PDB file of C-alpha atoms in Angstrom:
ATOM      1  CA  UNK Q   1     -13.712 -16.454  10.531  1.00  0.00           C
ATOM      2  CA  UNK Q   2     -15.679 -16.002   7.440  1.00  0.00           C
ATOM      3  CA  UNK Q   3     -13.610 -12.959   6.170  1.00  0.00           C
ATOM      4  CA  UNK Q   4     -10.421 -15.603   5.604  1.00  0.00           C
ATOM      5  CA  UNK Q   5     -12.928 -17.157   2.742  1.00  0.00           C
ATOM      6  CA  UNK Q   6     -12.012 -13.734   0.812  1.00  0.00           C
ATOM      7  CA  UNK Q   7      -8.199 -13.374   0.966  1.00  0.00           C
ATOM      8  CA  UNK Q   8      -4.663 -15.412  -0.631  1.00  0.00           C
ATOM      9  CA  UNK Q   9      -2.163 -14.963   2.409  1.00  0.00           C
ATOM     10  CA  UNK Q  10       1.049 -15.274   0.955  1.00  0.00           C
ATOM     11  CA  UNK Q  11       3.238 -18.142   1.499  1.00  0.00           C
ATOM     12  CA  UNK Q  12       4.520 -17.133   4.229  1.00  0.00           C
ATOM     13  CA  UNK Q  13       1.281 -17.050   5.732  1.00  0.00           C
ATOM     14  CA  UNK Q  14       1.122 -12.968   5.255  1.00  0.00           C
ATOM     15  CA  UNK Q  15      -0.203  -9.604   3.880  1.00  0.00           C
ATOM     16  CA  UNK Q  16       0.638  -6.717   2.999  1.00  0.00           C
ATOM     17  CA  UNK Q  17      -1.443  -3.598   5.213  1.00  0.00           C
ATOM     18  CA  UNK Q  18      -1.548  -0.171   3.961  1.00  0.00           C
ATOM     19  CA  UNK Q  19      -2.213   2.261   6.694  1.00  0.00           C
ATOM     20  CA  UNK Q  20      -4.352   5.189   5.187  1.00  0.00           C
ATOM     21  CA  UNK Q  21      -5.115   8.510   7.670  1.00  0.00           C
ATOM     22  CA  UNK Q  22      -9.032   8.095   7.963  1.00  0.00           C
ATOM     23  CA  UNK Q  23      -8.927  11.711   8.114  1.00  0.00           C
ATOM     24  CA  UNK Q  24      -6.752  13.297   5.696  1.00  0.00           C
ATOM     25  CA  UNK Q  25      -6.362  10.326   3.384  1.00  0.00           C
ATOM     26  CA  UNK Q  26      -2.343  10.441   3.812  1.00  0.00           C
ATOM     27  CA  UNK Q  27      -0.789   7.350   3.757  1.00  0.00           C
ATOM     28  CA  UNK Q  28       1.048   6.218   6.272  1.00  0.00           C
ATOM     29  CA  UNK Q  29       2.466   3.050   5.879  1.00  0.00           C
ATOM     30  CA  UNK Q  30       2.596  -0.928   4.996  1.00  0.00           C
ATOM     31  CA  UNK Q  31       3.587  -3.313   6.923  1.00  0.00           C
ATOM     32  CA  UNK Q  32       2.441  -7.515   6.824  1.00  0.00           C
ATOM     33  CA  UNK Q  33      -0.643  -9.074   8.569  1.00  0.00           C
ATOM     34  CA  UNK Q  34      -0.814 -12.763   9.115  1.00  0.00           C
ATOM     35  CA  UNK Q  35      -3.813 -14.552  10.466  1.00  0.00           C
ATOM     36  CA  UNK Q  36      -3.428 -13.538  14.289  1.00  0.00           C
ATOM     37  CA  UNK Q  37      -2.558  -9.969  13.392  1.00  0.00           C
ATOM     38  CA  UNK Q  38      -5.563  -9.738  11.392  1.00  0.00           C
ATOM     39  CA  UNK Q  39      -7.617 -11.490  14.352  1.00  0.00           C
ATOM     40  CA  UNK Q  40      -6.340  -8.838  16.694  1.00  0.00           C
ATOM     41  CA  UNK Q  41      -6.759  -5.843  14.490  1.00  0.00           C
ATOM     42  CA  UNK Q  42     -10.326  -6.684  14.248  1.00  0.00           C
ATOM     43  CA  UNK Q  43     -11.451  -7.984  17.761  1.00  0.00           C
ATOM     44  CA  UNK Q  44      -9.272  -4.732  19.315  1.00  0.00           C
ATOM     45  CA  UNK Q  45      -9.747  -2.003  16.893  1.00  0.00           C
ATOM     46  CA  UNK Q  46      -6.064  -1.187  16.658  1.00  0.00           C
ATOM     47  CA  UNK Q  47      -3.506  -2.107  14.235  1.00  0.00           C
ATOM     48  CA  UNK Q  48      -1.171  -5.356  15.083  1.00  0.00           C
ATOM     49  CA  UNK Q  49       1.482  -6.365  12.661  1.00  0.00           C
ATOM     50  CA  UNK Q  50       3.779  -9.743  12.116  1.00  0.00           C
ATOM     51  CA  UNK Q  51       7.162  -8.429  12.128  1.00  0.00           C
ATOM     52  CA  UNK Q  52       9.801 -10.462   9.665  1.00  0.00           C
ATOM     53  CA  UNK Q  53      12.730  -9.159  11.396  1.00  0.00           C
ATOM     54  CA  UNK Q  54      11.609  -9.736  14.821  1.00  0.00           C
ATOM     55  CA  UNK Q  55       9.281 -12.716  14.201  1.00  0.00           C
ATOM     56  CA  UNK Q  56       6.653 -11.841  16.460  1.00  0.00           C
ATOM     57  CA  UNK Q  57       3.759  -9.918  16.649  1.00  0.00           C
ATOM     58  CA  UNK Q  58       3.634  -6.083  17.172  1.00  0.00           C
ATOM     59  CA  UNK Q  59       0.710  -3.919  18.504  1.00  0.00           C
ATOM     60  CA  UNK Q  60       1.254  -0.668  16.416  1.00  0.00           C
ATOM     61  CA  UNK Q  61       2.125   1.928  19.089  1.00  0.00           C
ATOM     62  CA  UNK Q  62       2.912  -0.248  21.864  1.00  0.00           C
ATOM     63  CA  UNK Q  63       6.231   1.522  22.844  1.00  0.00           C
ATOM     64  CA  UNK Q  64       5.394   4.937  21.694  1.00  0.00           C
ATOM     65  CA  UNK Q  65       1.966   4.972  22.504  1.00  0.00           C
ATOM     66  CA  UNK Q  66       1.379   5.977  18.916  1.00  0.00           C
ATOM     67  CA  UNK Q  67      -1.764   3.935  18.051  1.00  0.00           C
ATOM     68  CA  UNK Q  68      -3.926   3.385  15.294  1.00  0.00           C
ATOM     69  CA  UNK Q  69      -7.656   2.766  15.779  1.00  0.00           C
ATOM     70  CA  UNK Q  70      -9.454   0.895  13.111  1.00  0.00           C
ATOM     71  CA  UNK Q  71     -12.186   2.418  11.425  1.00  0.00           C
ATOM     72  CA  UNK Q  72     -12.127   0.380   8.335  1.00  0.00           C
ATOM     73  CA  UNK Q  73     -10.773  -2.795   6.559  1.00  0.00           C
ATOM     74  CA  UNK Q  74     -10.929  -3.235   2.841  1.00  0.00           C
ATOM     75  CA  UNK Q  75      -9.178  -5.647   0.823  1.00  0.00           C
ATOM     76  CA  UNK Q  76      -8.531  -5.708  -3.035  1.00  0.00           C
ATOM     77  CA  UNK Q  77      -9.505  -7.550  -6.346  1.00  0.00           C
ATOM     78  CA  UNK Q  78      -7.149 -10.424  -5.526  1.00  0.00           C
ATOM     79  CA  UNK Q  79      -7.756 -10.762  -1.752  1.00  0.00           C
ATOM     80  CA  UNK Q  80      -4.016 -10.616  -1.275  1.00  0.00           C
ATOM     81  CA  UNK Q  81      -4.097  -7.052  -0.263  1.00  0.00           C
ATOM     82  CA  UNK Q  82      -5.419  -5.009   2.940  1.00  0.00           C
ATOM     83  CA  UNK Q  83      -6.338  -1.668   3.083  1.00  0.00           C
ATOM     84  CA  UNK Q  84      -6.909  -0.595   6.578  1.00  0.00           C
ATOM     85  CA  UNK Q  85      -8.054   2.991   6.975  1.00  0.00           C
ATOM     86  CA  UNK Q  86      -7.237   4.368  10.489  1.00  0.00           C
ATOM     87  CA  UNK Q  87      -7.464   7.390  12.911  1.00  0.00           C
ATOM     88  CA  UNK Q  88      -3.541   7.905  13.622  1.00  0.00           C
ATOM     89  CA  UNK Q  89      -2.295   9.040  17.290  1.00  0.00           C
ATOM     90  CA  UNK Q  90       0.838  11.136  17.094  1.00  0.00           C
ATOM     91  CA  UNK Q  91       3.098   9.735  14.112  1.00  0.00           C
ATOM     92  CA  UNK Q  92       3.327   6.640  12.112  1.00  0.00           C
ATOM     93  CA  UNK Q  93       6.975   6.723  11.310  1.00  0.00           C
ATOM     94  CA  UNK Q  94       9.111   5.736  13.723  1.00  0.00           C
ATOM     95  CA  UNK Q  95      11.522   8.276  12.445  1.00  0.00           C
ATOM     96  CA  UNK Q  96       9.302  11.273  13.756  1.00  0.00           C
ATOM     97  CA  UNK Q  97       7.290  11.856  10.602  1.00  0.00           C
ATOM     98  CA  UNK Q  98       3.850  11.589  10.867  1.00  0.00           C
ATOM     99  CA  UNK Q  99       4.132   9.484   7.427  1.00  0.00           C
ATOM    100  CA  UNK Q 100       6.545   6.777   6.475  1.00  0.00           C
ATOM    101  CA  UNK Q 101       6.579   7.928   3.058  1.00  0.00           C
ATOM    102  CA  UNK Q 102       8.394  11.131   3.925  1.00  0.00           C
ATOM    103  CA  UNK Q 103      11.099  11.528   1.243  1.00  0.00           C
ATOM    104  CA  UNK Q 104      10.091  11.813  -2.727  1.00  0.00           C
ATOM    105  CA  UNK Q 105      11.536  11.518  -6.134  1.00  0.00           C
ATOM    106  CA  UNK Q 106      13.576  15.105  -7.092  1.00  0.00           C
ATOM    107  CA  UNK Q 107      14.714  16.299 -10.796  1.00  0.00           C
ATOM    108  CA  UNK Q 108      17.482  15.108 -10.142  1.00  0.00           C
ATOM    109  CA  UNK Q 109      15.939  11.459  -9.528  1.00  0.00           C
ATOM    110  CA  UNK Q 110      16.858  11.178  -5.706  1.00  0.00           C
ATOM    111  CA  UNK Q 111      14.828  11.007  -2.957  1.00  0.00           C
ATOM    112  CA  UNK Q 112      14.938  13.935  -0.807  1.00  0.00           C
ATOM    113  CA  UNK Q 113      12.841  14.555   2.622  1.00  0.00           C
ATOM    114  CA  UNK Q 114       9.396  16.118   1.786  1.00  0.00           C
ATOM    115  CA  UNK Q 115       7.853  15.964   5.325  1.00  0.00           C
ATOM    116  CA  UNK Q 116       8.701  17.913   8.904  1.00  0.00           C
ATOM    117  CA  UNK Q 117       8.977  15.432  11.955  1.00  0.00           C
ATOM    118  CA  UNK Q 118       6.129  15.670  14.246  1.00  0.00           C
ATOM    119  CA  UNK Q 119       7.504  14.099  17.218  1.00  0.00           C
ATOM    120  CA  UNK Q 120      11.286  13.338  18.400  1.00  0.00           C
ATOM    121  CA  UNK Q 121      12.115   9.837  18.075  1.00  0.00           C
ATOM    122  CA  UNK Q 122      14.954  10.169  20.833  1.00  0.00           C
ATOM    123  CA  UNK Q 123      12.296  11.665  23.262  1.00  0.00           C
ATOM    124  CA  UNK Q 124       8.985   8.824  22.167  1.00  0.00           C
ATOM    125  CA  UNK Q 125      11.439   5.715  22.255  1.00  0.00           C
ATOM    126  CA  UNK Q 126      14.523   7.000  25.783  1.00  0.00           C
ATOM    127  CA  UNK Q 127      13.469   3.979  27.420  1.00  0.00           C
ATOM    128  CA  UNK Q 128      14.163   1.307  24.708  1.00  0.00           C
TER     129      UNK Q 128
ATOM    130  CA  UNK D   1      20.449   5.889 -10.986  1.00  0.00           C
ATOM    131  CA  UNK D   2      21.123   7.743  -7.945  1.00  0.00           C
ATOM    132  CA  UNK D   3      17.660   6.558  -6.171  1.00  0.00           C
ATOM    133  CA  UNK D   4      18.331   2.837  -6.071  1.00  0.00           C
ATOM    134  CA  UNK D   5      20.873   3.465  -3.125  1.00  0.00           C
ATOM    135  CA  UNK D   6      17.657   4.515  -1.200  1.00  0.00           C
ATOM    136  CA  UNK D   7      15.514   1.365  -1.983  1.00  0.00           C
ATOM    137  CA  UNK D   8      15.798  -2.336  -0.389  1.00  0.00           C
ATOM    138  CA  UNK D   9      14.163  -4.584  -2.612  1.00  0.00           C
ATOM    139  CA  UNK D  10      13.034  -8.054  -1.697  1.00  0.00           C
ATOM    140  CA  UNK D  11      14.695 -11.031  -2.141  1.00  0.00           C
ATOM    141  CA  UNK D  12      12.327 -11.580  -5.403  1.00  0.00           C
ATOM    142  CA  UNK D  13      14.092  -8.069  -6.824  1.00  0.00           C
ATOM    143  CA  UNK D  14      10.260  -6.336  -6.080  1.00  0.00           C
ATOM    144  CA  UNK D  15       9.197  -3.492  -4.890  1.00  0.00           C
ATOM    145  CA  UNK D  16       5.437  -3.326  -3.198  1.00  0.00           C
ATOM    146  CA  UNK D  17       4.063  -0.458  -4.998  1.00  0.00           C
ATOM    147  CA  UNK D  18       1.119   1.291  -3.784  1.00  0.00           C
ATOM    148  CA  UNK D  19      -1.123   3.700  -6.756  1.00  0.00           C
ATOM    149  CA  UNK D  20      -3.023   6.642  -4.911  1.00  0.00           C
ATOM    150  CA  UNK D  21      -5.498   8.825  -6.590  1.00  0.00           C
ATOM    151  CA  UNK D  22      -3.820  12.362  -6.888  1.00  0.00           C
ATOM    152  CA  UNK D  23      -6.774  13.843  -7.187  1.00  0.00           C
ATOM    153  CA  UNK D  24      -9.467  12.549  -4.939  1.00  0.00           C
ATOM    154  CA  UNK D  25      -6.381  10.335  -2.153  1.00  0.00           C
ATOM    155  CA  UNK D  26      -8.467   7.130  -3.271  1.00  0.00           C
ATOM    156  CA  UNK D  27      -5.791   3.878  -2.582  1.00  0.00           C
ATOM    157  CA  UNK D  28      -6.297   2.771  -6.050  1.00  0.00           C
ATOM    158  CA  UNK D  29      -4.210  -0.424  -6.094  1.00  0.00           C
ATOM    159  CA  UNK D  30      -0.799  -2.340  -4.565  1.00  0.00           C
ATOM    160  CA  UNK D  31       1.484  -4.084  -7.668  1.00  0.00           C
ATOM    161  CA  UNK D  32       5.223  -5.057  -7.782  1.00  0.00           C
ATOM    162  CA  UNK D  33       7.957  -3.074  -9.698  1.00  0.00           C
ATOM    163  CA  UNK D  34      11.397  -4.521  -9.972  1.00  0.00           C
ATOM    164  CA  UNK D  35      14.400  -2.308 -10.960  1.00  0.00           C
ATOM    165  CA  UNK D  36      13.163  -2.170 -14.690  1.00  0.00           C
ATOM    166  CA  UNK D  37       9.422  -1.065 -14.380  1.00  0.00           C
ATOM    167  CA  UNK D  38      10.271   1.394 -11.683  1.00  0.00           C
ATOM    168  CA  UNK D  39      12.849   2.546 -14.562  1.00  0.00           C
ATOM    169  CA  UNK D  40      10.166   2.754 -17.564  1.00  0.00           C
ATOM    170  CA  UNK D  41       7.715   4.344 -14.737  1.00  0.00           C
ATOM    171  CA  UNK D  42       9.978   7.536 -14.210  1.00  0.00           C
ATOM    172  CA  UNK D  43      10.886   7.361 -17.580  1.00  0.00           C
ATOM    173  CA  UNK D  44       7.725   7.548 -19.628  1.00  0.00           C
ATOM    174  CA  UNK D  45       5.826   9.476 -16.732  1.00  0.00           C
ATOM    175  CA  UNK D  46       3.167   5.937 -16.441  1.00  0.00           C
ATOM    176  CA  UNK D  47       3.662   3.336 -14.471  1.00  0.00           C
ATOM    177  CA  UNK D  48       4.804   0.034 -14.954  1.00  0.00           C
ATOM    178  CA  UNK D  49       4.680  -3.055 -13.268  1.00  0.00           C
ATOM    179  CA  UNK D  50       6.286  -6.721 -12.836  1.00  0.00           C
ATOM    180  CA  UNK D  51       3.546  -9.471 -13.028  1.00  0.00           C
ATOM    181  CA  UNK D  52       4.488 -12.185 -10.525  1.00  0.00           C
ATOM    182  CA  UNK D  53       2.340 -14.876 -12.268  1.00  0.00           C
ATOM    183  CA  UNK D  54       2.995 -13.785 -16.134  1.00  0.00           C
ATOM    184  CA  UNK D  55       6.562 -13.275 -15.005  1.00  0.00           C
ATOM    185  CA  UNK D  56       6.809 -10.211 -17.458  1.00  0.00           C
ATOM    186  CA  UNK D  57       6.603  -5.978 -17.563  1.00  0.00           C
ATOM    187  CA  UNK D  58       3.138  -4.995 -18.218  1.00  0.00           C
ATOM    188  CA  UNK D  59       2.489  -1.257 -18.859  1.00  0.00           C
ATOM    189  CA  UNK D  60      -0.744  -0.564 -16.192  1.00  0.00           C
ATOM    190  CA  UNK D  61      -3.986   0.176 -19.020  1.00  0.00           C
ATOM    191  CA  UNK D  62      -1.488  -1.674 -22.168  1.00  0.00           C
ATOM    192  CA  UNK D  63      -4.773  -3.304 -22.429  1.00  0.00           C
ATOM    193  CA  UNK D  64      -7.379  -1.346 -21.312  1.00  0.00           C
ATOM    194  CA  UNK D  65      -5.979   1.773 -21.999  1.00  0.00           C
ATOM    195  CA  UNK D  66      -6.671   2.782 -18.507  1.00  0.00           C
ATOM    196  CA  UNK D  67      -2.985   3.932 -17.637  1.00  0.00           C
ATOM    197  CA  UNK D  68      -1.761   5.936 -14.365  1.00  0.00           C
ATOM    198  CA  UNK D  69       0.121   9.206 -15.153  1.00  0.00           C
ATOM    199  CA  UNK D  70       2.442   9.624 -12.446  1.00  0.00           C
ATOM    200  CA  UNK D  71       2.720  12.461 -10.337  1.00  0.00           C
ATOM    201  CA  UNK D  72       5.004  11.631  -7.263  1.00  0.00           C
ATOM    202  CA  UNK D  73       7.053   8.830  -6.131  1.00  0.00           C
ATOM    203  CA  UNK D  74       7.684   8.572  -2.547  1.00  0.00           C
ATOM    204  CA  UNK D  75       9.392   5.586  -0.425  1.00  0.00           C
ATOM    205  CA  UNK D  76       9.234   4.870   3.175  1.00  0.00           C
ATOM    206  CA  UNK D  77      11.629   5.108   5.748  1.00  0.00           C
ATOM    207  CA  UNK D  78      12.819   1.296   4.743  1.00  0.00           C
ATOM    208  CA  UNK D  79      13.029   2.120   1.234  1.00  0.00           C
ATOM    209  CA  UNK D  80      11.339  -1.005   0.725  1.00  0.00           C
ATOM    210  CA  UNK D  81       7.548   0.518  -0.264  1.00  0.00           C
ATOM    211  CA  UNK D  82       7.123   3.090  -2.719  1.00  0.00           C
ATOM    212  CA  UNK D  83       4.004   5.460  -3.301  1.00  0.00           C
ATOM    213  CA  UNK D  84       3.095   6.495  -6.260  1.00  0.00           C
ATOM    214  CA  UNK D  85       0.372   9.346  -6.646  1.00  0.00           C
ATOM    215  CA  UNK D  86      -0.868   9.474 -10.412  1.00  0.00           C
ATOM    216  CA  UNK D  87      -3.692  10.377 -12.581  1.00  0.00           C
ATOM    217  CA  UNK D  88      -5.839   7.712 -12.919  1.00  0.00           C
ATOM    218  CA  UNK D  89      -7.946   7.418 -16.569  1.00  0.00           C
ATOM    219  CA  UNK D  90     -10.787   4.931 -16.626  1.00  0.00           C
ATOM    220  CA  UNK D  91     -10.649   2.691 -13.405  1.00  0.00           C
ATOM    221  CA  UNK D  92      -7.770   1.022 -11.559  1.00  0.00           C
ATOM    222  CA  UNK D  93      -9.390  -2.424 -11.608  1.00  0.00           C
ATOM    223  CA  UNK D  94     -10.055  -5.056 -14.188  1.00  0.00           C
ATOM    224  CA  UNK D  95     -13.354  -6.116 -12.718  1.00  0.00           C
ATOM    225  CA  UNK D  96     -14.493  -2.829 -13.112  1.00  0.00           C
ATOM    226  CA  UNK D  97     -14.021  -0.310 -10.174  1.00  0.00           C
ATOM    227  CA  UNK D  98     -12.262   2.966  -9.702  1.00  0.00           C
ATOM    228  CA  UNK D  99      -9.661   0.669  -6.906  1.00  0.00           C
ATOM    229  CA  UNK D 100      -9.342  -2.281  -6.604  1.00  0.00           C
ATOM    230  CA  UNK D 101     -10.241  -2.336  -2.743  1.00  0.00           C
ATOM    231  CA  UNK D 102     -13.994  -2.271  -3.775  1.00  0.00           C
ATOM    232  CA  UNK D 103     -14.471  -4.661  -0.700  1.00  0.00           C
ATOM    233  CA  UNK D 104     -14.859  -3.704   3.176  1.00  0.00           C
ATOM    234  CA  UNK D 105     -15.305  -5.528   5.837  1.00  0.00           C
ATOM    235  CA  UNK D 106     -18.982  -5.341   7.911  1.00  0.00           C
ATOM    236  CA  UNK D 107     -20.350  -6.289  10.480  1.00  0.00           C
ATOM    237  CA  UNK D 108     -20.704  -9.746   9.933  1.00  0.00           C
ATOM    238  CA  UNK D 109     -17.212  -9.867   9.499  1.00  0.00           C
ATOM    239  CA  UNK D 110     -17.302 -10.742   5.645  1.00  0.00           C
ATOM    240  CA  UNK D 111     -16.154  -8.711   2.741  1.00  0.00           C
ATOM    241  CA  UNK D 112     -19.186  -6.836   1.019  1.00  0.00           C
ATOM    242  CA  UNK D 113     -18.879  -4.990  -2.056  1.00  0.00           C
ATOM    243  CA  UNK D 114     -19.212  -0.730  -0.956  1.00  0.00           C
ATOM    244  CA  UNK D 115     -18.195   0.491  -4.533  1.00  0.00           C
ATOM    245  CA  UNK D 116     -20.181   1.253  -7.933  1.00  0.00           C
ATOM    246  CA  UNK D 117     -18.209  -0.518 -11.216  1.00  0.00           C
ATOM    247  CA  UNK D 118     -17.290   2.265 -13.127  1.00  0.00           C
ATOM    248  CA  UNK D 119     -16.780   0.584 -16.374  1.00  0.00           C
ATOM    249  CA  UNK D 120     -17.902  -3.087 -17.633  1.00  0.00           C
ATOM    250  CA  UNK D 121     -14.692  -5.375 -17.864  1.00  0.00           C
ATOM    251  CA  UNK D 122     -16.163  -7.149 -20.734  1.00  0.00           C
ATOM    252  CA  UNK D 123     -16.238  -4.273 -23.224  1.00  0.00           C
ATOM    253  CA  UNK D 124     -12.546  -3.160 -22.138  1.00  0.00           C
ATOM    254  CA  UNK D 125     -11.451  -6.474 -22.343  1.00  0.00           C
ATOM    255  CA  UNK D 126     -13.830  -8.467 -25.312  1.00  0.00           C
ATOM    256  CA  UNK D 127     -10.593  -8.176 -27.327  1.00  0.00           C
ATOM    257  CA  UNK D 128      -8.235 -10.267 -25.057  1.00  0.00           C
TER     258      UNK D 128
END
């Protein structure tokens, strides 16, 4: 794949994806793309992910149906980078925000929840 | 500080920190902050970074005097990405574009440049 000229994976083979709203410009999350995830993402047009915790590949969406289709892929100075910019089916967050960056920085320097949930995680994920 | 019970960071002591444009949404750029630079970045209102290959704090625009004033901090529901939205002065990256993801993928499948420079690195930078 010619593209794979252009970017450092990490070494453990990864990189960090930022998920940006191809509508609204929110984004919506990061997660880490190695080689086959990146493969995927392009040759589907959805988002797939390596998980660290699970060790294994993820389709975003594949349980809650909440998909993101791939409209573009950018990737930074250092190649070690990916901006993917998406068109996001119900919610990102598996916590029911549409975001995963739902909670900010307060005056009194804690985060506090910014966001309304969108969906019901208890409802999206009853058969798990 | 009262926000560092909401934040996981790695095994390294980093945070991934993403920059977005506050004004225009614009992904500007993803560094690392450990404990200290997220400290000076809510502190001085700019943001501050670790460098993983000078091993040090650099202040973002120390050299180029293209700083980010922060507006928002946000972290995700792992508390192990942050988002910062800030005012960006100048451009974001050192080879001369507003963000650093100046690069898209097309349909070739290789990374072409889609952005203008918006500055020449070698006047910001002819002192270094």
């Amino acid at each position: 794949m010619k593209y794979l000229a252009d970017l450092e994976f990490n070494e453990d083979g990864l990189l960090p994806a930022i998920v940006q709203d191809v509508d609204n410009d929110q984004v919506l999350m990061m997660a880490y793309m190695n080689e086959e995830a990146l493969n995927k993402t392009i040759t589907t047009g959805y988002t797939w992910f390596w998980s660290r915790s699970r060790q294994k590949l993820w389709k975003k969406g594949e349980t809650s149906g909440h998909h993101q289709q791939v409209e573009e892929i950018s990737t930074d100075c250092d190649g070690d980078t990916l901006l993917i910019k998406a068109k996001q089916t119900g919610g990102a967050c598996h916590n029911g925000y549409y975001s995963c960056f739902y909670r900010s920085l307060n005056d009194e320097a804690e985060f506090e929840v910014i966001d309304e949930k969108v969906f019901k995680p208890e409802q999206v994920y009853e058969n798990q």
